[in-house]
GROMACS .gro file of C-alpha atoms in nm:
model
  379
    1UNK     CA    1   0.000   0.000   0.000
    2UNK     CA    2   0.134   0.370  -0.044
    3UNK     CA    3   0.272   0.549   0.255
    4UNK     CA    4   0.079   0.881   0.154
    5UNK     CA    5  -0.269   0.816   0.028
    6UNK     CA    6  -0.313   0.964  -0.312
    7UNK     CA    7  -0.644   1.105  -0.254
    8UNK     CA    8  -0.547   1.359   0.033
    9UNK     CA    9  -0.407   1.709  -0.072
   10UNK     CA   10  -0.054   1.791  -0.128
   11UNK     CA   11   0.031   1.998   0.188
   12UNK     CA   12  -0.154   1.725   0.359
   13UNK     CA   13   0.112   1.467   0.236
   14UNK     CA   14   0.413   1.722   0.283
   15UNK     CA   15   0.326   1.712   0.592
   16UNK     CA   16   0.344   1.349   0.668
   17UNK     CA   17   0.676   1.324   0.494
   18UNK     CA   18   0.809   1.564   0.707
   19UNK     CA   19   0.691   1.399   1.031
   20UNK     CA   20   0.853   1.132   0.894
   21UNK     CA   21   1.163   1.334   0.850
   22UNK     CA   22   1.143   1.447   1.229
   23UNK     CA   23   1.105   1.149   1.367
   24UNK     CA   24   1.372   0.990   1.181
   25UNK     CA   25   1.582   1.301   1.306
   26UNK     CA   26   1.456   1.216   1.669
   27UNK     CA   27   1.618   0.865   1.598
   28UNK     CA   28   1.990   0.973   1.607
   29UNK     CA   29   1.986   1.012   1.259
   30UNK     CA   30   2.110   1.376   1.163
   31UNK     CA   31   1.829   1.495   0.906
   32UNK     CA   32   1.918   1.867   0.803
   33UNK     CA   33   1.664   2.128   0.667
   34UNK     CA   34   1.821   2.036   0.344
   35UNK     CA   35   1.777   1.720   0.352
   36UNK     CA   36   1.435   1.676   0.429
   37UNK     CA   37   1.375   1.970   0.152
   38UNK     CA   38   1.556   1.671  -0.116
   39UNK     CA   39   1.356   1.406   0.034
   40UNK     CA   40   1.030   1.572  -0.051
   41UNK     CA   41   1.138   1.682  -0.417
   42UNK     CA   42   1.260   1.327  -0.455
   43UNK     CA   43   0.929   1.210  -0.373
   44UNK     CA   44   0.753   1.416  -0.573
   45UNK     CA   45   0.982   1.289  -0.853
   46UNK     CA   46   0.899   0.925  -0.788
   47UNK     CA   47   0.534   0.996  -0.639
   48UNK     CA   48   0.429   0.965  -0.299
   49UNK     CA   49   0.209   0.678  -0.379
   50UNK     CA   50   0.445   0.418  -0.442
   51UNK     CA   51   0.534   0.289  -0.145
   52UNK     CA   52   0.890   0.116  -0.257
   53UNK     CA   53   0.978   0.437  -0.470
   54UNK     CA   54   0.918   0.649  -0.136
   55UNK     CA   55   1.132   0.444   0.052
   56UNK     CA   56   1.433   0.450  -0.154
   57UNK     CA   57   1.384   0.842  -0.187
   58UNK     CA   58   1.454   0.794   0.214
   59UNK     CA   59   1.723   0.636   0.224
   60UNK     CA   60   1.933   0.838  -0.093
   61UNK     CA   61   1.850   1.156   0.040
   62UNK     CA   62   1.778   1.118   0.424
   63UNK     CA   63   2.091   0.883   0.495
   64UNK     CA   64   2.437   0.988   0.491
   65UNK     CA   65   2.591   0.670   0.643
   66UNK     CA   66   2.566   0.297   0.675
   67UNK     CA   67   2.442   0.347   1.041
   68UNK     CA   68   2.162   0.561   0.898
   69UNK     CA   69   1.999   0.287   0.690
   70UNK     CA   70   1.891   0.040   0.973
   71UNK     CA   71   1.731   0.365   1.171
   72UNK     CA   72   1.577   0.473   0.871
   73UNK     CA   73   1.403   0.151   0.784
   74UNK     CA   74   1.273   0.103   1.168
   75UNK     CA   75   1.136   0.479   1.162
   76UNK     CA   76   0.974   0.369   0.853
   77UNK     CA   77   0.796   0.060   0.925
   78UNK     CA   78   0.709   0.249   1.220
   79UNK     CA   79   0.588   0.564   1.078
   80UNK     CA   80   0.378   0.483   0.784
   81UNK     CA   81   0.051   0.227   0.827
   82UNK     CA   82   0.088  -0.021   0.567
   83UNK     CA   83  -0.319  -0.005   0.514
   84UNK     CA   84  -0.419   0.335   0.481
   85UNK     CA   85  -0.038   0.541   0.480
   86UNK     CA   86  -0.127   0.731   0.786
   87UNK     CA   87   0.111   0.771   1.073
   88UNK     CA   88   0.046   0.499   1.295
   89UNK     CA   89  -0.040   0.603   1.608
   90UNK     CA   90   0.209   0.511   1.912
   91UNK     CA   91  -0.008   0.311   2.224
   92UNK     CA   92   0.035   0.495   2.499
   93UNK     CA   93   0.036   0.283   2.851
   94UNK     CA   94  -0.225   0.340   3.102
   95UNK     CA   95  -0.049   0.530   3.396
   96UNK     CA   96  -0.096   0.359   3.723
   97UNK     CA   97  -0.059   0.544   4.060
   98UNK     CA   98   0.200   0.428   4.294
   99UNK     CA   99  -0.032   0.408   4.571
  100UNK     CA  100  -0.416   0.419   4.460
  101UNK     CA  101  -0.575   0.498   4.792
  102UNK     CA  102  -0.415   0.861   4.784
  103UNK     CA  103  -0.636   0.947   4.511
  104UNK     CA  104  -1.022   1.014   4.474
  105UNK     CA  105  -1.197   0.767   4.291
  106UNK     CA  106  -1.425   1.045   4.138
  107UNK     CA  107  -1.133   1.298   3.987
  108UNK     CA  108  -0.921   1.190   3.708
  109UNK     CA  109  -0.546   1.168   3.768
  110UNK     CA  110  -0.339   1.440   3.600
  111UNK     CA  111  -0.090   1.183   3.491
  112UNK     CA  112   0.055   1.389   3.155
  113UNK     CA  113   0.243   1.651   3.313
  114UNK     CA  114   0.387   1.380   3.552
  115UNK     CA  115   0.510   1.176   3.236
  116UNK     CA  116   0.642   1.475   3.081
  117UNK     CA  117   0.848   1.593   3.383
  118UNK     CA  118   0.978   1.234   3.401
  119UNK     CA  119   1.071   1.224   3.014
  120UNK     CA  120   1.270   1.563   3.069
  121UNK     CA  121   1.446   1.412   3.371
  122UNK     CA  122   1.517   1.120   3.156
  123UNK     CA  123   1.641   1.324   2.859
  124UNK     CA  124   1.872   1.550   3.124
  125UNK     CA  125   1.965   1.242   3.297
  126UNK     CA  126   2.137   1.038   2.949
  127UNK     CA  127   2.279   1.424   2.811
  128UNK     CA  128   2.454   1.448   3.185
  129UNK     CA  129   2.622   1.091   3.154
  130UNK     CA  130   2.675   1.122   2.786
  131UNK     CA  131   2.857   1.496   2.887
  132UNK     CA  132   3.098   1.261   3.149
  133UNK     CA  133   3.124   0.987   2.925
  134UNK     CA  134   3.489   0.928   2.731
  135UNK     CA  135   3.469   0.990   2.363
  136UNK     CA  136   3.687   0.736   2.295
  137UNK     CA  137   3.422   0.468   2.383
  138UNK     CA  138   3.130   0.637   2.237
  139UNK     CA  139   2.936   0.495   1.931
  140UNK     CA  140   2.868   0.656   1.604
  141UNK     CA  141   2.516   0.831   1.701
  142UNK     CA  142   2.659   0.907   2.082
  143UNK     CA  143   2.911   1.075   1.905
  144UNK     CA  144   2.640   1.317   1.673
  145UNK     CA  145   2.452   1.335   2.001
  146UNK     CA  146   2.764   1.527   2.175
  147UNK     CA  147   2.866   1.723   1.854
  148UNK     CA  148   2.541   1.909   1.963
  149UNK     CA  149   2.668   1.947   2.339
  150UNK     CA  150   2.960   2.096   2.236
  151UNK     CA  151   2.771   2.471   2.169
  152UNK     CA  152   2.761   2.446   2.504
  153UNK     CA  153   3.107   2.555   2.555
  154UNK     CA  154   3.226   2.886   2.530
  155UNK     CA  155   3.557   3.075   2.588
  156UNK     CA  156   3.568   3.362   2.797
  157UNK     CA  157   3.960   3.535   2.633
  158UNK     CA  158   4.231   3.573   2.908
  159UNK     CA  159   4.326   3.878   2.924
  160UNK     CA  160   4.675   4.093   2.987
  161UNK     CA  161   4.747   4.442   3.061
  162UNK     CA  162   4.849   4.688   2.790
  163UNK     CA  163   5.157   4.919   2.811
  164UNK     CA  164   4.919   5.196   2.708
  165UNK     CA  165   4.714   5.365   2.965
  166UNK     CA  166   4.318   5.473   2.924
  167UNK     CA  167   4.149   5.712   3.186
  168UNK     CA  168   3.974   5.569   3.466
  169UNK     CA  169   3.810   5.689   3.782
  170UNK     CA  170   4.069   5.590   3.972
  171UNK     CA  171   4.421   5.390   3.968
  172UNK     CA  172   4.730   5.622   3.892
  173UNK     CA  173   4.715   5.982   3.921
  174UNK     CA  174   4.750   6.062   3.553
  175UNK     CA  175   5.001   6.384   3.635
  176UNK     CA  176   5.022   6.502   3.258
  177UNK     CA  177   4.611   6.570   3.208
  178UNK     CA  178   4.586   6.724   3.564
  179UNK     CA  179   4.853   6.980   3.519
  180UNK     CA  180   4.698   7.059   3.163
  181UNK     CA  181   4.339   7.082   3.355
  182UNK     CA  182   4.519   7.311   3.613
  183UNK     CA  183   4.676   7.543   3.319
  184UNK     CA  184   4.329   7.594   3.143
  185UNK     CA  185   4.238   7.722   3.471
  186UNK     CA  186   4.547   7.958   3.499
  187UNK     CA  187   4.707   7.782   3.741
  188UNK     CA  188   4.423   7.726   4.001
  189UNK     CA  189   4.398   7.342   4.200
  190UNK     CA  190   4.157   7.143   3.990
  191UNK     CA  191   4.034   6.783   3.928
  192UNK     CA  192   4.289   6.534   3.969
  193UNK     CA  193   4.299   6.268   3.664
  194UNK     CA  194   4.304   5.928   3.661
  195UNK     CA  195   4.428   5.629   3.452
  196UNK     CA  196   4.523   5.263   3.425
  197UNK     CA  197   4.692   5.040   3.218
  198UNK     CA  198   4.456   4.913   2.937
  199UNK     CA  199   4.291   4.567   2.927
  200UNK     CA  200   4.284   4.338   2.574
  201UNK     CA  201   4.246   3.975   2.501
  202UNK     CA  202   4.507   3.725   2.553
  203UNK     CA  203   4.628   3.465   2.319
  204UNK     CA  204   4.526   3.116   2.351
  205UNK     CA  205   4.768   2.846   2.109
  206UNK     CA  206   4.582   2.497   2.068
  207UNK     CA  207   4.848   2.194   1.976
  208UNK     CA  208   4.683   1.942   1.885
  209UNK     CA  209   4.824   1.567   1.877
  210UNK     CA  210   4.697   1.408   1.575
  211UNK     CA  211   4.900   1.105   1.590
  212UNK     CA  212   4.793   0.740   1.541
  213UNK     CA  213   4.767   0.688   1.981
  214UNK     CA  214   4.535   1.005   1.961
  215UNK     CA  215   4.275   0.889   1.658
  216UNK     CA  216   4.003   0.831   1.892
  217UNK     CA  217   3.998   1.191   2.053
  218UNK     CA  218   4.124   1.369   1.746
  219UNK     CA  219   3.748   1.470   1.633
  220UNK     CA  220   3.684   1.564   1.927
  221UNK     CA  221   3.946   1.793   1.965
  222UNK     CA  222   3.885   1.946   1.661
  223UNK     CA  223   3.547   2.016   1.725
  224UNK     CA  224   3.681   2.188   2.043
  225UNK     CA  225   3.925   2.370   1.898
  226UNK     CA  226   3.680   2.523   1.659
  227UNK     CA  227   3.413   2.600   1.932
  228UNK     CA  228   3.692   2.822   2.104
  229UNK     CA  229   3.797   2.981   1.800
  230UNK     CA  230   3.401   3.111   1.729
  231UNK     CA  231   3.330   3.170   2.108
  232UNK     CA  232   3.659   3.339   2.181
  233UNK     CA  233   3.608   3.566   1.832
  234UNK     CA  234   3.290   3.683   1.958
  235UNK     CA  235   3.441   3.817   2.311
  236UNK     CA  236   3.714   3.967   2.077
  237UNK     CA  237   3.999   3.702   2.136
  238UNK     CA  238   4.165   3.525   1.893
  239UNK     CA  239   4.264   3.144   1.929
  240UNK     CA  240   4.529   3.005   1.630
  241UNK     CA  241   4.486   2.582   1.613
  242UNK     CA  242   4.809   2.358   1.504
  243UNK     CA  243   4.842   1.950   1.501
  244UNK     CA  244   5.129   1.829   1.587
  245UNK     CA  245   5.259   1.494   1.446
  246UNK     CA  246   5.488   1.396   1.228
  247UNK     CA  247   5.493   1.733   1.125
  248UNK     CA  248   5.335   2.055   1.202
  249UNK     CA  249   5.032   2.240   1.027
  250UNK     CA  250   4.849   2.573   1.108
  251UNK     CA  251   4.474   2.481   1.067
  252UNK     CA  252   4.281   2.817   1.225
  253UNK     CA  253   4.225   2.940   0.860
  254UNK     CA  254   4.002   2.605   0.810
  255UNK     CA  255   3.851   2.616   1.158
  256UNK     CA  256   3.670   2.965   1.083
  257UNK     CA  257   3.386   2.826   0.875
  258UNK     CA  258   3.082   2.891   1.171
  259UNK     CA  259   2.980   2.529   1.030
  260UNK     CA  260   3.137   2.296   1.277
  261UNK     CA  261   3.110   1.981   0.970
  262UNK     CA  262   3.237   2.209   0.679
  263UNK     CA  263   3.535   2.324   0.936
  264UNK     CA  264   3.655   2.013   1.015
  265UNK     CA  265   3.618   1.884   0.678
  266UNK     CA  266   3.856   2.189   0.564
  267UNK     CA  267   4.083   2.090   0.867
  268UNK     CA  268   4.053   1.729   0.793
  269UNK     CA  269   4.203   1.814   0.373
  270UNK     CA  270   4.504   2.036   0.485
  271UNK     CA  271   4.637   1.803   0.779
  272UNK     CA  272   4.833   1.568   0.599
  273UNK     CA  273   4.955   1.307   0.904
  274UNK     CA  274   4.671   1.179   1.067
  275UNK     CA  275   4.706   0.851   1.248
  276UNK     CA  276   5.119   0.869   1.224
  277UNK     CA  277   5.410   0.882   1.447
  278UNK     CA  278   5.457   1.114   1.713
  279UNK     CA  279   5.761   1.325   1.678
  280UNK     CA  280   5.652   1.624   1.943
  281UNK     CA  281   6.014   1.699   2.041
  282UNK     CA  282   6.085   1.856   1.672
  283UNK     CA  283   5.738   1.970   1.570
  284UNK     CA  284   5.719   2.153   1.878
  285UNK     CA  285   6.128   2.275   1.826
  286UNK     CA  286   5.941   2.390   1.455
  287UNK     CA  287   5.655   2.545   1.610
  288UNK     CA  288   5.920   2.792   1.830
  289UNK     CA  289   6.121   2.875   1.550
  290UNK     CA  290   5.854   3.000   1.329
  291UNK     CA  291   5.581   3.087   1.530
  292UNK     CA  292   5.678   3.090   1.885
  293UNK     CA  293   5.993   3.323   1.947
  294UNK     CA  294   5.865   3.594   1.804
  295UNK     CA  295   5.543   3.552   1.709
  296UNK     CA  296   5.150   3.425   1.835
  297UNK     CA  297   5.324   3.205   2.162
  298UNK     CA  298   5.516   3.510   2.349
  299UNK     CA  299   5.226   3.594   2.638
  300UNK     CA  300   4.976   3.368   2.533
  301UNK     CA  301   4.854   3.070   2.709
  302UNK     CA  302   4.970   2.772   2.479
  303UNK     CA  303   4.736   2.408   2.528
  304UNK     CA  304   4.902   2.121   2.440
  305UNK     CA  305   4.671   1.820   2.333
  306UNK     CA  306   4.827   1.468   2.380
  307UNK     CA  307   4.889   1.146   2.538
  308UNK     CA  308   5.280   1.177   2.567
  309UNK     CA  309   5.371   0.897   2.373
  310UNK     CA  310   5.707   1.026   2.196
  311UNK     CA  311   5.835   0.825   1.906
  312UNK     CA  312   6.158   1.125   1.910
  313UNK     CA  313   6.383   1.211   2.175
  314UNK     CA  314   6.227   1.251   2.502
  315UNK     CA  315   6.520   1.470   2.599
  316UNK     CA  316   6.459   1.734   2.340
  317UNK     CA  317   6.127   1.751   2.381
  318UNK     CA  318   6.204   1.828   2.758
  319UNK     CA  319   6.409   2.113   2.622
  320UNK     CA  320   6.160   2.267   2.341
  321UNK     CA  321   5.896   2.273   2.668
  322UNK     CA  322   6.105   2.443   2.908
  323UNK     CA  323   6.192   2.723   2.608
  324UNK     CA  324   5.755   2.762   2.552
  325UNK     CA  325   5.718   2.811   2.926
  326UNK     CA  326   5.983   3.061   2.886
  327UNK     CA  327   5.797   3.261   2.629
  328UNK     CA  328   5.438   3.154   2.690
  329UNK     CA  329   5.223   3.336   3.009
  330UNK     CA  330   5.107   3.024   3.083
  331UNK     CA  331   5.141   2.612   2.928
  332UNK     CA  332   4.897   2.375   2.989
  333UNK     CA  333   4.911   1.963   2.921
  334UNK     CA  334   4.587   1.825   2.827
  335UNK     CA  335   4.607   1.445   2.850
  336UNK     CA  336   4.274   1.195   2.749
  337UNK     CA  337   4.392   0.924   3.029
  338UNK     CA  338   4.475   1.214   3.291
  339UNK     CA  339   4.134   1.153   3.449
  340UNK     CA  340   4.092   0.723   3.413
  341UNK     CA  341   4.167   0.550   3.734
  342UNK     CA  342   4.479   0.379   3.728
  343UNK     CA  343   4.662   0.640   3.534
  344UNK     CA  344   4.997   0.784   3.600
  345UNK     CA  345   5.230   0.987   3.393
  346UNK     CA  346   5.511   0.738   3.295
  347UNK     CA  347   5.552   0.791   2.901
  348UNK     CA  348   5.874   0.931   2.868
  349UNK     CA  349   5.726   1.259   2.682
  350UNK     CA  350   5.487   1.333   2.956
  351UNK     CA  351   5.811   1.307   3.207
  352UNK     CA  352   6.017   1.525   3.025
  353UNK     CA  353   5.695   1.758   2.974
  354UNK     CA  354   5.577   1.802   3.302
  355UNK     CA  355   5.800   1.985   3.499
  356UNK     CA  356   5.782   2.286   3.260
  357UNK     CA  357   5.360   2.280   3.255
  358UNK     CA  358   5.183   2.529   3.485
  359UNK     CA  359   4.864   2.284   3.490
  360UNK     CA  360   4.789   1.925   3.380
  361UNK     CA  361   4.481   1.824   3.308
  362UNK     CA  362   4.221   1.560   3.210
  363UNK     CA  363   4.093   1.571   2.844
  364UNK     CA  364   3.856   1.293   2.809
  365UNK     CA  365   3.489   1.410   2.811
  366UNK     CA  366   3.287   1.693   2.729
  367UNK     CA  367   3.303   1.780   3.119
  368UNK     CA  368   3.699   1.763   3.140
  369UNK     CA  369   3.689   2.006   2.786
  370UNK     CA  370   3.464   2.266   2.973
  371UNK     CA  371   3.735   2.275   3.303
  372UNK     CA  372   3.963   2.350   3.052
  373UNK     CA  373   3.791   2.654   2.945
  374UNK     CA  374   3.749   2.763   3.298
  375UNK     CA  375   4.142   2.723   3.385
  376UNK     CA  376   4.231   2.927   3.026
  377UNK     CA  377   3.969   3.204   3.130
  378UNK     CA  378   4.176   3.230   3.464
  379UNK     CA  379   4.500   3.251   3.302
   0.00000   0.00000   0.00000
């Protein structure tokens, strides 16, 4: 039978195809405005009432990966009546009082608001362990789930004092503007001027660890990275993104796109050693020459993203980080098994990195990401 009965009226039928669309979206399976836009000019290529022509429109234009087929076709079965196309109505179950003697037999309970509340505790209840939850160990649509979660985040800049001043109502006596106040009034006492040193945005530096130890965090981090680069933008800070593997590439020009997909899409063409060996000691000894000496790391507060497992010399990385805390306000080691129980930091990189970090830190979850923010904020 056909999903959408040919006798009701177009909008009528758009309409069920786009429930259809939203509850497939509801599913886990991530159904954009365009997408559901293609899925009803596909059907009304192939006609809504052929059920099997329907069905394929679906799945070309609502899927965009093998884990999106088996949702779709559940949603499906579920969503269109195989007799007369209609939605098929979901059974609700009869809600049952706890204890029936608190309640009148003569009023009705006022059970909907009750299941309501409890599906909102529910939904608050899975987002909170899903925010604590390692993203490692997280499948495909727990891992669309918390691509949402991360617009949570957002970057408050550090900021630094300027060597210019600005006026201020109080501070330093500002002697220059009260003796020209006191000559405009020949000489007499006037109002004493004030001024401070002006405020503006620190730098934050993001290195991340792209190497073959770090696959399984490095979307993650790069959907991090780029949620600090828009949040800090908008407070009037600026955040500049590297990975760090075999070699070293600037990727803040990709992560600018206010898309978080199309960003780390661009980010994903221009990095050329993902999933290779870990050389931090001279990517990082690169990173000073060119861009650290004299350039974005003096007075900013420099993140490093990794797990410390150094392919290179241990001992030169040990060097390259005590020259960065030299130059950088603050350095901060972000490691994915900081926070796991059983963990201690006995990979020869983290050894040689440690004693030159000003904070080492966790970088495992969604929580763990958002302390971060709070401890660059306070630098």
């Amino acid at each position: 039978m056909s999903p959408v009965s040919t006798t009701a009226e177009p909008h009528a039928a758009d309409e069920v195809l786009l429930g259809f669309a939203r509850a497939l979206r509801a599913s886990g399976v991530a159904v954009t405005q365009d997408r559901a836009m293609g899925y009803l000019a596909a059907v009304a290529e192939v006609g809504a009432d052929d059920r099997q022509a329907t069905y394929w429109a679906g799945r070309a234009t609502l899927c965009s990966s093998p884990d999106d087929l088996a949702r779709h076709d559940q949603v499906f079965a579920a969503w269109f009546d195989t007799r007369d196309g209609l939605p098929t109505a979901r059974p609700r179950e009869a809600s049952q009082p706890a204890t029936a003697h608190m309640l009148p037999d003569t009023e009705t309970s006022g059970g909907g608001d009750d299941e309501d509340a409890e599906v909102v505790r529910a939904a608050a209840s899975a987002a909170e362990v899903l925010r604590h939850r390692d993203v490692a160990s997280l499948d495909a649509a727990e891992k669309r789930r918390l691509a949402g979660m991360f617009v949570r985040l957002s970057l408050r800049p550090p900021s630094r004092r300027t060597a210019r001043h600005r006026r201020w109502h109080r501070g330093q006596v500002d002697a220059s503007r009260t003796l020209r106040h006191s000559l405009r009034q020949m000489g007499e006492p006037g109002e004493i001027a004030w001024r401070r040193r002006g405020i503006r945005p620190r730098r934050v530096v993001l290195l991340l660890d792209v190497s073959g130890s770090m696959t399984a965090y490095a979307d993650a981090l790069l959907r991090l990275s780029h949620r600090l680069t828009q949040s800090a933008r908008a407070g009037g800070g600026t955040v500049e993104t590297f990975t760090v593997g075999t070699r070293l590439t600037h990727v803040t020009r990709a992560l600018r796109s206010p898309d978080p997909d199309r960003a780390l899409a661009a980010a994903g063409e221009v990095v050329p050693d993902w999933s290779g060996g870990t050389r931090l000691g001279e990517t990082l000894q690169v990173f000073l020459d060119r861009w650290g000496q004299r350039g974005m790391a003096r007075g900013a507060v420099v993140v490093v993203f990794s797990d410390g497992w150094e392919r290179g010399d241990a001992a030169l990385l040990g060097e390259q980080m005590a020259r960065l805390q030299r130059i950088a306000h603050r350095v901060v080691w972000v490691n994915p098994h900081r926070g796991k129980a059983g963990y201690e930091p006995l990979q020869g990189g983290v050894v040689a990195a440690l004693p030159h970090c000003d904070d080492f830190l966790a970088g495992h979850s969604l929580a763990t990401f958002a302390d971060l923010t709070e401890v660059i904020a306070r630098a």
